[in-house]
């Protein structure tokens, strides 16, 4: 029996998230079906991040166990021939049998994309959240600075979060404008249910002037979901990649190559 690790990219538009649900098709379900057909075994993948309905990924991680004789590095190519075009395995490799994608020390990287323009762009509707009102990205960055470090993020998680431990560490949180697009880039040791989307929704309210940047500290201290902003729409969110033990997965490398020269020059690399 071998354990195979997959790096998976997908457009989450047509799926009810990662985890198998009774009310619709999911990324996990499709991977299970196609890998089972490929290997002739009953395959059940284990994912690192259970992304929500409509959320995208460049580098989510999954593992599965198999007795198949297919070489580990060939699984990606083989299963891609069976997968729909909105799900792609970009890398496959063998890992130790006990390796679990959710129980390793890791850093997760997300981006939230906002189209800040008076009129929506239909070509961006599946990968960005449209905000027609002007946003002040400098105030959004000032607010974001209050969220970096280790905090109790109870105010920034869905009330249905199934955990008693709401303390997380955010390593970096950058708000970057490029013309009409604003990107919120965040890295951390883990994120609560809807946490990144609630952070995005709260920063948008700061950008519109409803909150002052310094109010973020009060929101954190309140430990009350109703104090933070609304949960931003899912289509603007992408899980960029997950870093284990100093190795950045391929989805993350894709985005690193897109770091702007200006930010590199100023010492403000992507993460």
PDB file of N, CA and C in Angstrom, residues 29-64:
ATOM      1  N   UNK A  29     -15.561  14.521  -4.209  1.00  0.00           N
ATOM      2  CA  UNK A  29     -16.353  13.467  -4.834  1.00  0.00           C
ATOM      3  C   UNK A  29     -15.841  13.141  -6.230  1.00  0.00           C
ATOM      4  N   UNK A  30     -15.524  14.164  -7.020  1.00  0.00           N
ATOM      5  CA  UNK A  30     -15.039  13.946  -8.381  1.00  0.00           C
ATOM      6  C   UNK A  30     -13.689  13.239  -8.360  1.00  0.00           C
ATOM      7  N   UNK A  31     -12.786  13.671  -7.482  1.00  0.00           N
ATOM      8  CA  UNK A  31     -11.484  13.017  -7.383  1.00  0.00           C
ATOM      9  C   UNK A  31     -11.638  11.551  -6.985  1.00  0.00           C
ATOM     10  N   UNK A  32     -12.498  11.282  -6.022  1.00  0.00           N
ATOM     11  CA  UNK A  32     -12.731   9.893  -5.606  1.00  0.00           C
ATOM     12  C   UNK A  32     -13.204   9.035  -6.784  1.00  0.00           C
ATOM     13  N   UNK A  33     -14.151   9.570  -7.547  1.00  0.00           N
ATOM     14  CA  UNK A  33     -14.708   8.822  -8.668  1.00  0.00           C
ATOM     15  C   UNK A  33     -13.652   8.539  -9.730  1.00  0.00           C
ATOM     16  N   UNK A  34     -12.900   9.558 -10.114  1.00  0.00           N
ATOM     17  CA  UNK A  34     -11.940   9.397 -11.207  1.00  0.00           C
ATOM     18  C   UNK A  34     -10.733   8.563 -10.795  1.00  0.00           C
ATOM     19  N   UNK A  35     -10.270   8.719  -9.572  1.00  0.00           N
ATOM     20  CA  UNK A  35      -9.146   7.905  -9.103  1.00  0.00           C
ATOM     21  C   UNK A  35      -9.564   6.450  -8.921  1.00  0.00           C
ATOM     22  N   UNK A  36     -10.786   6.221  -8.483  1.00  0.00           N
ATOM     23  CA  UNK A  36     -11.290   4.850  -8.344  1.00  0.00           C
ATOM     24  C   UNK A  36     -11.369   4.181  -9.708  1.00  0.00           C
ATOM     25  N   UNK A  37     -11.830   4.918 -10.695  1.00  0.00           N
ATOM     26  CA  UNK A  37     -11.911   4.378 -12.045  1.00  0.00           C
ATOM     27  C   UNK A  37     -10.523   4.100 -12.605  1.00  0.00           C
ATOM     28  N   UNK A  38      -9.571   4.980 -12.288  1.00  0.00           N
ATOM     29  CA  UNK A  38      -8.204   4.820 -12.793  1.00  0.00           C
ATOM     30  C   UNK A  38      -7.517   3.598 -12.188  1.00  0.00           C
ATOM     31  N   UNK A  39      -7.687   3.402 -10.881  1.00  0.00           N
ATOM     32  CA  UNK A  39      -6.947   2.348 -10.172  1.00  0.00           C
ATOM     33  C   UNK A  39      -7.694   1.029 -10.073  1.00  0.00           C
ATOM     34  N   UNK A  40      -9.016   1.058 -10.249  1.00  0.00           N
ATOM     35  CA  UNK A  40      -9.814  -0.139 -10.036  1.00  0.00           C
ATOM     36  C   UNK A  40     -10.034  -0.434  -8.564  1.00  0.00           C
ATOM     37  N   UNK A  41      -9.743   0.550  -7.691  1.00  0.00           N
ATOM     38  CA  UNK A  41      -9.927   0.419  -6.244  1.00  0.00           C
ATOM     39  C   UNK A  41     -10.950   1.455  -5.772  1.00  0.00           C
ATOM     40  N   UNK A  42     -11.423   1.296  -4.556  1.00  0.00           N
ATOM     41  CA  UNK A  42     -12.286   2.319  -3.960  1.00  0.00           C
ATOM     42  C   UNK A  42     -11.394   3.346  -3.274  1.00  0.00           C
ATOM     43  N   UNK A  43     -11.289   4.516  -3.876  1.00  0.00           N
ATOM     44  CA  UNK A  43     -10.368   5.550  -3.404  1.00  0.00           C
ATOM     45  C   UNK A  43     -11.131   6.619  -2.634  1.00  0.00           C
ATOM     46  N   UNK A  44     -10.552   7.046  -1.501  1.00  0.00           N
ATOM     47  CA  UNK A  44     -11.097   8.145  -0.708  1.00  0.00           C
ATOM     48  C   UNK A  44      -9.954   9.123  -0.422  1.00  0.00           C
ATOM     49  N   UNK A  45      -9.990  10.280  -1.052  1.00  0.00           N
ATOM     50  CA  UNK A  45      -8.924  11.261  -0.845  1.00  0.00           C
ATOM     51  C   UNK A  45      -9.146  12.004   0.466  1.00  0.00           C
ATOM     52  N   UNK A  46      -8.056  12.480   1.044  1.00  0.00           N
ATOM     53  CA  UNK A  46      -8.087  13.310   2.253  1.00  0.00           C
ATOM     54  C   UNK A  46      -7.499  14.648   1.877  1.00  0.00           C
ATOM     55  N   UNK A  47      -8.277  15.707   1.997  1.00  0.00           N
ATOM     56  CA  UNK A  47      -7.834  17.034   1.591  1.00  0.00           C
ATOM     57  C   UNK A  47      -7.256  17.844   2.734  1.00  0.00           C
ATOM     58  N   UNK A  48      -6.355  18.758   2.385  1.00  0.00           N
ATOM     59  CA  UNK A  48      -5.753  19.634   3.394  1.00  0.00           C
ATOM     60  C   UNK A  48      -6.690  20.763   3.784  1.00  0.00           C
ATOM     61  N   UNK A  49      -7.385  21.334   2.806  1.00  0.00           N
ATOM     62  CA  UNK A  49      -8.247  22.483   3.061  1.00  0.00           C
ATOM     63  C   UNK A  49      -9.621  22.228   2.458  1.00  0.00           C
ATOM     64  N   UNK A  50     -10.646  22.339   3.271  1.00  0.00           N
ATOM     65  CA  UNK A  50     -12.015  22.091   2.825  1.00  0.00           C
ATOM     66  C   UNK A  50     -12.627  23.398   2.336  1.00  0.00           C
ATOM     67  N   UNK A  51     -12.243  23.800   1.145  1.00  0.00           N
ATOM     68  CA  UNK A  51     -12.708  25.076   0.609  1.00  0.00           C
ATOM     69  C   UNK A  51     -14.225  25.076   0.446  1.00  0.00           C
ATOM     70  N   UNK A  52     -14.812  26.281   0.571  1.00  0.00           N
ATOM     71  CA  UNK A  52     -16.258  26.433   0.503  1.00  0.00           C
ATOM     72  C   UNK A  52     -16.762  26.380  -0.935  1.00  0.00           C
ATOM     73  N   UNK A  53     -18.072  26.297  -1.065  1.00  0.00           N
ATOM     74  CA  UNK A  53     -18.726  26.342  -2.363  1.00  0.00           C
ATOM     75  C   UNK A  53     -18.331  27.608  -3.111  1.00  0.00           C
ATOM     76  N   UNK A  54     -17.887  27.457  -4.372  1.00  0.00           N
ATOM     77  CA  UNK A  54     -17.536  28.606  -5.196  1.00  0.00           C
ATOM     78  C   UNK A  54     -16.122  29.117  -5.034  1.00  0.00           C
ATOM     79  N   UNK A  55     -15.375  28.588  -4.068  1.00  0.00           N
ATOM     80  CA  UNK A  55     -13.998  29.024  -3.822  1.00  0.00           C
ATOM     81  C   UNK A  55     -13.053  28.232  -4.719  1.00  0.00           C
ATOM     82  N   UNK A  56     -11.986  28.883  -5.177  1.00  0.00           N
ATOM     83  CA  UNK A  56     -11.050  28.280  -6.113  1.00  0.00           C
ATOM     84  C   UNK A  56      -9.754  27.864  -5.415  1.00  0.00           C
ATOM     85  N   UNK A  57      -8.908  27.122  -6.139  1.00  0.00           N
ATOM     86  CA  UNK A  57      -7.605  26.732  -5.601  1.00  0.00           C
ATOM     87  C   UNK A  57      -6.587  26.617  -6.721  1.00  0.00           C
ATOM     88  N   UNK A  58      -5.370  27.040  -6.425  1.00  0.00           N
ATOM     89  CA  UNK A  58      -4.224  26.785  -7.295  1.00  0.00           C
ATOM     90  C   UNK A  58      -3.364  25.655  -6.745  1.00  0.00           C
ATOM     91  N   UNK A  59      -3.455  25.412  -5.437  1.00  0.00           N
ATOM     92  CA  UNK A  59      -2.575  24.412  -4.841  1.00  0.00           C
ATOM     93  C   UNK A  59      -3.120  23.780  -3.579  1.00  0.00           C
ATOM     94  N   UNK A  60      -4.324  23.225  -3.636  1.00  0.00           N
ATOM     95  CA  UNK A  60      -4.810  22.442  -2.502  1.00  0.00           C
ATOM     96  C   UNK A  60      -4.090  21.089  -2.514  1.00  0.00           C
ATOM     97  N   UNK A  61      -4.025  20.454  -1.361  1.00  0.00           N
ATOM     98  CA  UNK A  61      -3.282  19.201  -1.221  1.00  0.00           C
ATOM     99  C   UNK A  61      -4.232  18.080  -0.801  1.00  0.00           C
ATOM    100  N   UNK A  62      -4.024  16.910  -1.387  1.00  0.00           N
ATOM    101  CA  UNK A  62      -4.815  15.732  -1.015  1.00  0.00           C
ATOM    102  C   UNK A  62      -3.925  14.495  -1.062  1.00  0.00           C
ATOM    103  N   UNK A  63      -4.285  13.492  -0.270  1.00  0.00           N
ATOM    104  CA  UNK A  63      -3.583  12.209  -0.315  1.00  0.00           C
ATOM    105  C   UNK A  63      -4.606  11.084  -0.455  1.00  0.00           C
ATOM    106  N   UNK A  64      -4.138   9.951  -0.976  1.00  0.00           N
ATOM    107  CA  UNK A  64      -4.962   8.748  -1.014  1.00  0.00           C
ATOM    108  C   UNK A  64      -4.042   7.530  -0.976  1.00  0.00           C
TER     109      UNK A  64
END
